[in-house]
Amino acid sequence: MKLVKATERDITLIQDLAKKSWENAYAEILSDQQVKYMLETMYSKEEIIEHLKNPNYHYDLIWDENKNSFDGFMGYEHNYEIETTKLHRIYLIPESKGKGFGKEAILFLARQALETGDKRIILNVNKYNSAINFYKSLGFSIYGEGVFDIGNNFFMDDYLMELIIHHKGG
């Protein structure tokens, strides 16, 4: 697995990967209408361009060297809060789950966060998403919860999770 920094040229790829992973990840959790609405708003070309204009916001594509294909991505923002990186999104297509790509991406993110001076990573995860167990296995813990109005009479019912990261050797 290799991480490749995404640019505006990769917006269609990001949208396609989001759609493939969301259809699997949220099929049992959210209505088709909510998934469609969220993909159209959170992954619109305009929204992703705004993210890419922010010097603290990064998209990395997850490249499977064995298959020679992009199998996922993550979007994260350093200095989201004081000494905090926010993992806004990390998704893998269903065929790539269980290969260690998610864990490798999170370990990469922890190193990147430390390099910018951040000491923790936070994320929101749907309360019914099995990814909670994945995050817990990497040391994340739940520190809160929230219901967020995302418009169009749709809501996100999430746990707030955090990972405190430490410099190696101290």
Tab-separated table of C-alpha atoms in Angstrom:
chain	number	residue	atom	x	y	z
A	1	MET	CA	0.000	0.000	0.000
A	2	LYS	CA	1.128	3.510	-0.785
A	3	LEU	CA	-0.444	6.890	-0.036
A	4	VAL	CA	-0.566	9.400	-2.882
A	5	LYS	CA	-1.379	13.066	-2.295
A	6	ALA	CA	-4.590	13.973	-4.137
A	7	THR	CA	-5.075	17.110	-6.230
A	8	GLU	CA	-8.003	18.682	-8.100
A	9	ARG	CA	-7.326	16.170	-10.921
A	10	ASP	CA	-8.425	13.422	-8.534
A	11	ILE	CA	-11.856	14.796	-7.578
A	12	THR	CA	-13.787	12.377	-9.817
A	13	LEU	CA	-11.766	9.463	-8.424
A	14	ILE	CA	-12.486	10.572	-4.834
A	15	GLN	CA	-16.197	10.851	-5.646
A	16	ASP	CA	-16.215	7.391	-7.231
A	17	LEU	CA	-14.359	5.780	-4.302
A	18	ALA	CA	-16.712	7.499	-1.821
A	19	LYS	CA	-19.768	6.179	-3.670
A	20	LYS	CA	-18.415	2.600	-3.810
A	21	SER	CA	-17.463	2.530	-0.145
A	22	TRP	CA	-20.589	4.324	1.106
A	23	GLU	CA	-22.949	1.966	-0.704
A	24	ASN	CA	-21.377	-0.805	1.366
A	25	ALA	CA	-20.667	0.988	4.663
A	26	TYR	CA	-24.028	2.711	5.064
A	27	ALA	CA	-26.474	0.357	3.311
A	28	GLU	CA	-27.833	-0.951	6.618
A	29	ILE	CA	-27.492	2.332	8.541
A	30	LEU	CA	-28.810	5.213	6.404
A	31	SER	CA	-31.613	5.558	3.901
A	32	ASP	CA	-30.747	5.615	0.202
A	33	GLN	CA	-32.005	9.214	0.137
A	34	GLN	CA	-29.667	10.298	2.940
A	35	VAL	CA	-26.663	8.562	1.359
A	36	LYS	CA	-27.426	10.237	-1.988
A	37	TYR	CA	-27.846	13.654	-0.316
A	38	MET	CA	-24.626	13.327	1.701
A	39	LEU	CA	-22.582	12.174	-1.293
A	40	GLU	CA	-23.924	15.055	-3.407
A	41	THR	CA	-23.170	17.684	-0.756
A	42	MET	CA	-20.090	16.385	1.097
A	43	TYR	CA	-18.405	15.163	-2.075
A	44	SER	CA	-19.425	17.844	-4.540
A	45	LYS	CA	-16.640	19.164	-6.729
A	46	GLU	CA	-17.013	22.579	-5.069
A	47	GLU	CA	-16.742	21.127	-1.550
A	48	ILE	CA	-13.595	19.140	-2.357
A	49	ILE	CA	-12.000	22.156	-4.096
A	50	GLU	CA	-12.647	24.212	-0.939
A	51	HIS	CA	-10.926	21.541	1.132
A	52	LEU	CA	-7.928	21.444	-1.214
A	53	LYS	CA	-7.569	25.253	-0.991
A	54	ASN	CA	-7.107	24.966	2.786
A	55	PRO	CA	-3.361	24.460	3.440
A	56	ASN	CA	-4.160	22.332	6.537
A	57	TYR	CA	-6.607	20.011	4.726
A	58	HIS	CA	-5.204	17.038	2.833
A	59	TYR	CA	-6.553	14.191	0.762
A	60	ASP	CA	-4.434	11.077	0.343
A	61	LEU	CA	-5.390	8.325	-2.061
A	62	ILE	CA	-4.768	4.730	-0.970
A	63	TRP	CA	-2.935	2.821	-3.714
A	64	ASP	CA	-2.945	-0.977	-3.723
A	65	GLU	CA	0.411	-1.881	-5.267
A	66	ASN	CA	-0.631	-5.514	-5.791
A	67	LYS	CA	-3.705	-4.605	-7.846
A	68	ASN	CA	-2.325	-1.357	-9.305
A	69	SER	CA	-5.470	0.493	-8.346
A	70	PHE	CA	-6.697	3.179	-5.990
A	71	ASP	CA	-8.811	1.463	-3.351
A	72	GLY	CA	-9.631	4.274	-0.963
A	73	PHE	CA	-8.752	7.675	0.422
A	74	MET	CA	-8.632	9.761	3.546
A	75	GLY	CA	-9.247	13.444	4.141
A	76	TYR	CA	-7.842	15.098	7.226
A	77	GLU	CA	-7.133	18.550	8.613
A	78	HIS	CA	-4.209	19.510	10.822
A	79	ASN	CA	-4.712	22.192	13.491
A	80	TYR	CA	-8.485	21.667	13.360
A	81	GLU	CA	-8.485	22.506	17.059
A	82	ILE	CA	-5.504	23.320	19.278
A	83	GLU	CA	-2.923	20.520	18.830
A	84	THR	CA	-5.580	18.409	17.085
A	85	THR	CA	-5.854	16.811	13.650
A	86	LYS	CA	-9.358	15.857	12.504
A	87	LEU	CA	-9.809	12.780	10.371
A	88	HIS	CA	-12.804	13.917	8.337
A	89	ARG	CA	-13.038	10.823	6.172
A	90	ILE	CA	-11.354	7.525	5.497
A	91	TYR	CA	-12.933	5.011	3.160
A	92	LEU	CA	-11.886	1.822	1.449
A	93	ILE	CA	-13.778	-0.029	-1.236
A	94	PRO	CA	-15.249	-3.264	0.188
A	95	GLU	CA	-12.716	-5.546	-1.559
A	96	SER	CA	-9.824	-3.817	0.225
A	97	LYS	CA	-11.073	-4.159	3.775
A	98	GLY	CA	-9.042	-6.448	6.012
A	99	LYS	CA	-5.746	-5.912	4.155
A	100	GLY	CA	-4.288	-3.540	6.761
A	101	PHE	CA	-4.646	-0.447	4.552
A	102	GLY	CA	-6.806	1.415	7.078
A	103	LYS	CA	-4.374	0.732	9.910
A	104	GLU	CA	-1.406	1.818	7.782
A	105	ALA	CA	-3.225	5.014	6.796
A	106	ILE	CA	-4.013	5.859	10.449
A	107	LEU	CA	-0.388	5.226	11.480
A	108	PHE	CA	0.731	7.533	8.649
A	109	LEU	CA	-1.767	10.143	9.835
A	110	ALA	CA	-0.447	9.929	13.401
A	111	ARG	CA	3.104	10.589	12.144
A	112	GLN	CA	1.881	13.518	10.045
A	113	ALA	CA	-0.033	14.958	12.994
A	114	LEU	CA	3.012	14.796	15.247
A	115	GLU	CA	5.124	16.532	12.593
A	116	THR	CA	2.687	19.475	12.608
A	117	GLY	CA	2.706	19.644	16.413
A	118	ASP	CA	-0.693	18.014	16.907
A	119	LYS	CA	-1.033	15.612	19.835
A	120	ARG	CA	-4.370	14.007	19.103
A	121	ILE	CA	-6.558	12.855	16.232
A	122	ILE	CA	-10.332	13.196	16.432
A	123	LEU	CA	-13.103	11.828	14.248
A	124	ASN	CA	-16.862	11.377	14.124
A	125	VAL	CA	-18.287	7.927	13.416
A	126	ASN	CA	-21.899	6.865	13.024
A	127	LYS	CA	-23.038	5.099	16.212
A	128	TYR	CA	-24.096	2.049	14.193
A	129	ASN	CA	-20.990	1.827	12.009
A	130	SER	CA	-18.892	-1.289	12.643
A	131	ALA	CA	-15.791	0.871	12.025
A	132	ILE	CA	-16.028	1.833	15.708
A	133	ASN	CA	-14.342	-1.481	16.527
A	134	PHE	CA	-11.580	-0.776	14.004
A	135	TYR	CA	-10.883	2.614	15.595
A	136	LYS	CA	-10.918	1.132	19.111
A	137	SER	CA	-8.420	-1.534	18.007
A	138	LEU	CA	-6.038	1.298	17.057
A	139	GLY	CA	-6.354	3.020	20.436
A	140	PHE	CA	-9.172	5.493	19.769
A	141	SER	CA	-11.690	6.031	22.551
A	142	ILE	CA	-15.126	7.641	22.635
A	143	TYR	CA	-15.075	11.037	24.315
A	144	GLY	CA	-18.535	12.253	23.401
A	145	GLU	CA	-21.475	11.988	21.065
A	146	GLY	CA	-23.568	14.302	18.993
A	147	VAL	CA	-26.500	14.580	16.648
A	148	PHE	CA	-25.709	16.906	13.752
A	149	ASP	CA	-28.263	18.508	11.423
A	150	ILE	CA	-26.783	18.231	7.938
A	151	GLY	CA	-29.719	19.814	6.125
A	152	ASN	CA	-32.642	18.510	4.080
A	153	ASN	CA	-34.122	17.060	7.300
A	154	PHE	CA	-31.216	14.591	7.656
A	155	PHE	CA	-29.106	14.078	10.758
A	156	MET	CA	-25.870	12.336	11.675
A	157	ASP	CA	-25.941	10.465	14.998
A	158	ASP	CA	-22.266	10.056	15.835
A	159	TYR	CA	-19.762	9.109	18.467
A	160	LEU	CA	-16.824	11.482	18.820
A	161	MET	CA	-13.590	9.540	19.104
A	162	GLU	CA	-10.011	10.549	19.839
A	163	LEU	CA	-6.547	9.099	19.740
A	164	ILE	CA	-3.880	10.699	21.911
A	165	ILE	CA	-0.589	10.386	20.053
A	166	HIS	CA	2.836	10.481	21.646
A	167	HIS	CA	6.311	11.045	20.310
A	168	LYS	CA	8.277	7.833	20.025
A	169	GLY	CA	10.521	7.354	23.032
A	170	GLY	CA	8.887	9.986	25.161
